[in-house]
């Protein structure tokens, strides 16, 4: 198979779909890989590094999309990239379609085979291709939140961990999954007072076993959520419903009642965000104010640490890329029900129930669409 790796063009996005080591693996399996000029430069890889492992370099994205049978990216394709997709071409990347009507419409029109990292599942019920970036984003959320609390950022002027004789900040984490547990790890390490809210008792038990008395585990009723958010200095939104838009758990009224200078970091912003006051921002302009509350809602947080993020993502995606290339997408999807769950759009049909529901479009089961 001919696999194409374009350069990412989202604001301050330096990650790349495949590192040279991943290219080497595919070449060893007999496949051809074409890489856009300087696609890996953001993490320190030159065109010569890719050539050394057997890749061919193309000067433009137009060439990559025109030639490749499968496009491997990191972030969702922007409008100019979507215009380059063609019928039957495989797109393997993060999509986050539920809150994104224009992208959904364009992918349907393209006739491409669109497989989303974030809805590929595993035997344990996890999301193996989302987890690495959730780990990164969860840890980064505390770094970002700590900076937002600085007075120069319009925050409360608090040090997250305090100092002897001065209380630490109260960090409230909504959602105890991969994002939440990683955020808690960093917040605890920085000396903050940490509370984690979740509606799954088994999740709370796991967090209690992991952190002990270092965190407060809270069952997330409406009353508990309101009490903890209003008392918080920093709130991390880490709620995820696979493939679906994030629930708006923190209302405008709750934000209005938060402490002046408090901060929120909405890690769920890729799926629309879990604060009613959230809107996607970029690394260039990461924050804005609502009712004296600092909002950090960067939609590609892991892009700020592209070296760590790219390698973590490639470790997870490479086996799937190899299977798609070795078997072709139909056989690979037929053989792996978890990869099949990643199929969001197939030749003009929506094949993910959550996306169809969010966009009010017809759903076709992936097995039916593929004729399995």
PDB file of C-alpha atoms in Angstrom, residues 115-247:
ATOM      1  CA  UNK A 115     -11.339   5.824  10.689  1.00  0.00           C
ATOM      2  CA  UNK A 116     -11.117   7.848  13.905  1.00  0.00           C
ATOM      3  CA  UNK A 117      -8.437   7.125  16.470  1.00  0.00           C
ATOM      4  CA  UNK A 118     -10.716   8.222  19.296  1.00  0.00           C
ATOM      5  CA  UNK A 119     -13.417   5.562  18.749  1.00  0.00           C
ATOM      6  CA  UNK A 120     -11.172   2.511  18.252  1.00  0.00           C
ATOM      7  CA  UNK A 121     -11.824   0.261  21.259  1.00  0.00           C
ATOM      8  CA  UNK A 122     -10.072  -2.565  23.106  1.00  0.00           C
ATOM      9  CA  UNK A 123     -10.973  -5.830  24.813  1.00  0.00           C
ATOM     10  CA  UNK A 124     -10.821  -4.101  28.192  1.00  0.00           C
ATOM     11  CA  UNK A 125     -13.315  -1.432  27.156  1.00  0.00           C
ATOM     12  CA  UNK A 126     -10.692   1.274  26.780  1.00  0.00           C
ATOM     13  CA  UNK A 127      -9.821   3.598  23.916  1.00  0.00           C
ATOM     14  CA  UNK A 128      -6.217   2.618  23.120  1.00  0.00           C
ATOM     15  CA  UNK A 129      -5.545   5.310  20.509  1.00  0.00           C
ATOM     16  CA  UNK A 130      -7.069   8.107  22.576  1.00  0.00           C
ATOM     17  CA  UNK A 131      -5.418   7.066  25.833  1.00  0.00           C
ATOM     18  CA  UNK A 132      -1.864   8.288  25.032  1.00  0.00           C
ATOM     19  CA  UNK A 133      -3.076  11.791  24.221  1.00  0.00           C
ATOM     20  CA  UNK A 134      -5.445  11.762  27.200  1.00  0.00           C
ATOM     21  CA  UNK A 135      -2.444  10.942  29.388  1.00  0.00           C
ATOM     22  CA  UNK A 136      -0.529  13.874  27.920  1.00  0.00           C
ATOM     23  CA  UNK A 137      -3.484  16.279  28.075  1.00  0.00           C
ATOM     24  CA  UNK A 138      -4.346  15.252  31.638  1.00  0.00           C
ATOM     25  CA  UNK A 139      -0.833  15.981  32.831  1.00  0.00           C
ATOM     26  CA  UNK A 140      -0.621  19.186  30.815  1.00  0.00           C
ATOM     27  CA  UNK A 141      -3.937  20.424  32.204  1.00  0.00           C
ATOM     28  CA  UNK A 142      -2.368  20.980  35.604  1.00  0.00           C
ATOM     29  CA  UNK A 143       0.611  22.815  34.111  1.00  0.00           C
ATOM     30  CA  UNK A 144      -1.765  25.022  32.122  1.00  0.00           C
ATOM     31  CA  UNK A 145      -4.060  25.526  35.094  1.00  0.00           C
ATOM     32  CA  UNK A 146      -1.186  26.462  37.380  1.00  0.00           C
ATOM     33  CA  UNK A 147      -0.140  29.161  34.927  1.00  0.00           C
ATOM     34  CA  UNK A 148      -3.729  30.403  34.575  1.00  0.00           C
ATOM     35  CA  UNK A 149      -3.816  30.998  38.327  1.00  0.00           C
ATOM     36  CA  UNK A 150      -0.942  33.480  38.052  1.00  0.00           C
ATOM     37  CA  UNK A 151      -1.978  37.115  38.406  1.00  0.00           C
ATOM     38  CA  UNK A 152      -0.402  38.009  35.065  1.00  0.00           C
ATOM     39  CA  UNK A 153      -2.906  35.635  33.459  1.00  0.00           C
ATOM     40  CA  UNK A 154      -5.811  37.302  35.338  1.00  0.00           C
ATOM     41  CA  UNK A 155      -5.889  34.419  37.816  1.00  0.00           C
ATOM     42  CA  UNK A 156      -6.197  34.456  41.607  1.00  0.00           C
ATOM     43  CA  UNK A 157      -2.450  34.827  42.068  1.00  0.00           C
ATOM     44  CA  UNK A 158      -2.060  31.446  43.762  1.00  0.00           C
ATOM     45  CA  UNK A 159       0.753  28.913  43.774  1.00  0.00           C
ATOM     46  CA  UNK A 160      -0.853  25.542  43.179  1.00  0.00           C
ATOM     47  CA  UNK A 161       0.955  23.804  46.036  1.00  0.00           C
ATOM     48  CA  UNK A 162       1.104  26.777  48.403  1.00  0.00           C
ATOM     49  CA  UNK A 163       4.073  27.118  50.783  1.00  0.00           C
ATOM     50  CA  UNK A 164       4.487  26.303  54.472  1.00  0.00           C
ATOM     51  CA  UNK A 165       1.887  28.333  56.335  1.00  0.00           C
ATOM     52  CA  UNK A 166      -0.162  29.121  53.189  1.00  0.00           C
ATOM     53  CA  UNK A 167      -2.892  26.804  51.964  1.00  0.00           C
ATOM     54  CA  UNK A 168      -2.542  25.135  48.547  1.00  0.00           C
ATOM     55  CA  UNK A 169      -5.032  25.646  45.755  1.00  0.00           C
ATOM     56  CA  UNK A 170      -8.108  23.451  45.567  1.00  0.00           C
ATOM     57  CA  UNK A 171      -8.140  21.494  42.301  1.00  0.00           C
ATOM     58  CA  UNK A 172     -11.421  19.851  41.286  1.00  0.00           C
ATOM     59  CA  UNK A 173     -11.209  17.233  38.525  1.00  0.00           C
ATOM     60  CA  UNK A 174     -14.445  16.239  36.798  1.00  0.00           C
ATOM     61  CA  UNK A 175     -14.103  12.690  35.470  1.00  0.00           C
ATOM     62  CA  UNK A 176     -11.863   9.969  36.833  1.00  0.00           C
ATOM     63  CA  UNK A 177     -10.783   8.359  33.574  1.00  0.00           C
ATOM     64  CA  UNK A 178      -7.416   8.603  31.857  1.00  0.00           C
ATOM     65  CA  UNK A 179      -7.427  12.416  31.779  1.00  0.00           C
ATOM     66  CA  UNK A 180      -8.589  12.706  35.368  1.00  0.00           C
ATOM     67  CA  UNK A 181      -6.200  10.201  36.882  1.00  0.00           C
ATOM     68  CA  UNK A 182      -3.221  11.729  35.062  1.00  0.00           C
ATOM     69  CA  UNK A 183      -4.261  15.233  36.074  1.00  0.00           C
ATOM     70  CA  UNK A 184      -4.560  14.071  39.672  1.00  0.00           C
ATOM     71  CA  UNK A 185      -1.098  12.530  39.577  1.00  0.00           C
ATOM     72  CA  UNK A 186       0.501  15.854  38.646  1.00  0.00           C
ATOM     73  CA  UNK A 187      -1.709  17.948  40.940  1.00  0.00           C
ATOM     74  CA  UNK A 188      -0.921  15.720  43.915  1.00  0.00           C
ATOM     75  CA  UNK A 189       2.767  15.860  43.042  1.00  0.00           C
ATOM     76  CA  UNK A 190       2.620  19.672  43.054  1.00  0.00           C
ATOM     77  CA  UNK A 191       1.037  19.677  46.489  1.00  0.00           C
ATOM     78  CA  UNK A 192      -2.484  20.810  45.618  1.00  0.00           C
ATOM     79  CA  UNK A 193      -5.636  19.814  47.462  1.00  0.00           C
ATOM     80  CA  UNK A 194      -7.333  17.495  44.940  1.00  0.00           C
ATOM     81  CA  UNK A 195     -10.913  16.280  44.602  1.00  0.00           C
ATOM     82  CA  UNK A 196     -12.024  13.952  41.795  1.00  0.00           C
ATOM     83  CA  UNK A 197     -15.681  13.595  40.849  1.00  0.00           C
ATOM     84  CA  UNK A 198     -17.092  10.627  38.952  1.00  0.00           C
ATOM     85  CA  UNK A 199     -20.394   8.757  38.756  1.00  0.00           C
ATOM     86  CA  UNK A 200     -18.818   5.296  38.600  1.00  0.00           C
ATOM     87  CA  UNK A 201     -18.178   3.814  42.045  1.00  0.00           C
ATOM     88  CA  UNK A 202     -15.629   1.356  40.631  1.00  0.00           C
ATOM     89  CA  UNK A 203     -13.665   4.287  39.185  1.00  0.00           C
ATOM     90  CA  UNK A 204     -13.717   6.012  42.571  1.00  0.00           C
ATOM     91  CA  UNK A 205     -12.491   2.802  44.221  1.00  0.00           C
ATOM     92  CA  UNK A 206      -9.640   2.568  41.706  1.00  0.00           C
ATOM     93  CA  UNK A 207      -8.653   6.170  42.336  1.00  0.00           C
ATOM     94  CA  UNK A 208      -8.803   5.651  46.086  1.00  0.00           C
ATOM     95  CA  UNK A 209      -6.541   2.613  45.765  1.00  0.00           C
ATOM     96  CA  UNK A 210      -4.140   4.586  43.550  1.00  0.00           C
ATOM     97  CA  UNK A 211      -3.936   7.823  45.546  1.00  0.00           C
ATOM     98  CA  UNK A 212      -5.179   6.940  49.025  1.00  0.00           C
ATOM     99  CA  UNK A 213      -5.748   9.963  51.227  1.00  0.00           C
ATOM    100  CA  UNK A 214      -3.886  12.244  48.790  1.00  0.00           C
ATOM    101  CA  UNK A 215      -7.151  12.860  46.918  1.00  0.00           C
ATOM    102  CA  UNK A 216     -10.783  13.206  47.857  1.00  0.00           C
ATOM    103  CA  UNK A 217     -13.028  10.951  45.780  1.00  0.00           C
ATOM    104  CA  UNK A 218     -16.568  12.266  45.326  1.00  0.00           C
ATOM    105  CA  UNK A 219     -19.662  10.739  43.753  1.00  0.00           C
ATOM    106  CA  UNK A 220     -20.721  13.276  41.135  1.00  0.00           C
ATOM    107  CA  UNK A 221     -24.280  14.259  41.976  1.00  0.00           C
ATOM    108  CA  UNK A 222     -25.547  17.662  40.858  1.00  0.00           C
ATOM    109  CA  UNK A 223     -25.266  18.923  44.415  1.00  0.00           C
ATOM    110  CA  UNK A 224     -21.710  17.650  44.916  1.00  0.00           C
ATOM    111  CA  UNK A 225     -20.590  19.008  41.544  1.00  0.00           C
ATOM    112  CA  UNK A 226     -21.926  22.473  42.325  1.00  0.00           C
ATOM    113  CA  UNK A 227     -20.421  22.566  45.820  1.00  0.00           C
ATOM    114  CA  UNK A 228     -16.960  21.534  44.670  1.00  0.00           C
ATOM    115  CA  UNK A 229     -16.867  23.718  41.549  1.00  0.00           C
ATOM    116  CA  UNK A 230     -17.854  26.820  43.516  1.00  0.00           C
ATOM    117  CA  UNK A 231     -15.171  26.100  46.133  1.00  0.00           C
ATOM    118  CA  UNK A 232     -12.462  25.392  43.548  1.00  0.00           C
ATOM    119  CA  UNK A 233      -9.508  27.493  42.503  1.00  0.00           C
ATOM    120  CA  UNK A 234      -8.922  25.304  39.437  1.00  0.00           C
ATOM    121  CA  UNK A 235     -11.417  22.994  37.705  1.00  0.00           C
ATOM    122  CA  UNK A 236     -10.311  20.391  35.163  1.00  0.00           C
ATOM    123  CA  UNK A 237     -12.971  19.069  32.761  1.00  0.00           C
ATOM    124  CA  UNK A 238     -12.071  15.531  31.727  1.00  0.00           C
ATOM    125  CA  UNK A 239     -15.414  13.903  30.908  1.00  0.00           C
ATOM    126  CA  UNK A 240     -15.635  11.726  27.803  1.00  0.00           C
ATOM    127  CA  UNK A 241     -18.449   9.820  26.135  1.00  0.00           C
ATOM    128  CA  UNK A 242     -16.761   7.905  23.269  1.00  0.00           C
ATOM    129  CA  UNK A 243     -17.597   9.488  19.933  1.00  0.00           C
ATOM    130  CA  UNK A 244     -20.308  11.726  21.378  1.00  0.00           C
ATOM    131  CA  UNK A 245     -20.427  15.382  22.315  1.00  0.00           C
ATOM    132  CA  UNK A 246     -19.281  16.021  25.872  1.00  0.00           C
ATOM    133  CA  UNK A 247     -22.073  16.705  28.380  1.00  0.00           C
TER     134      UNK A 247
END
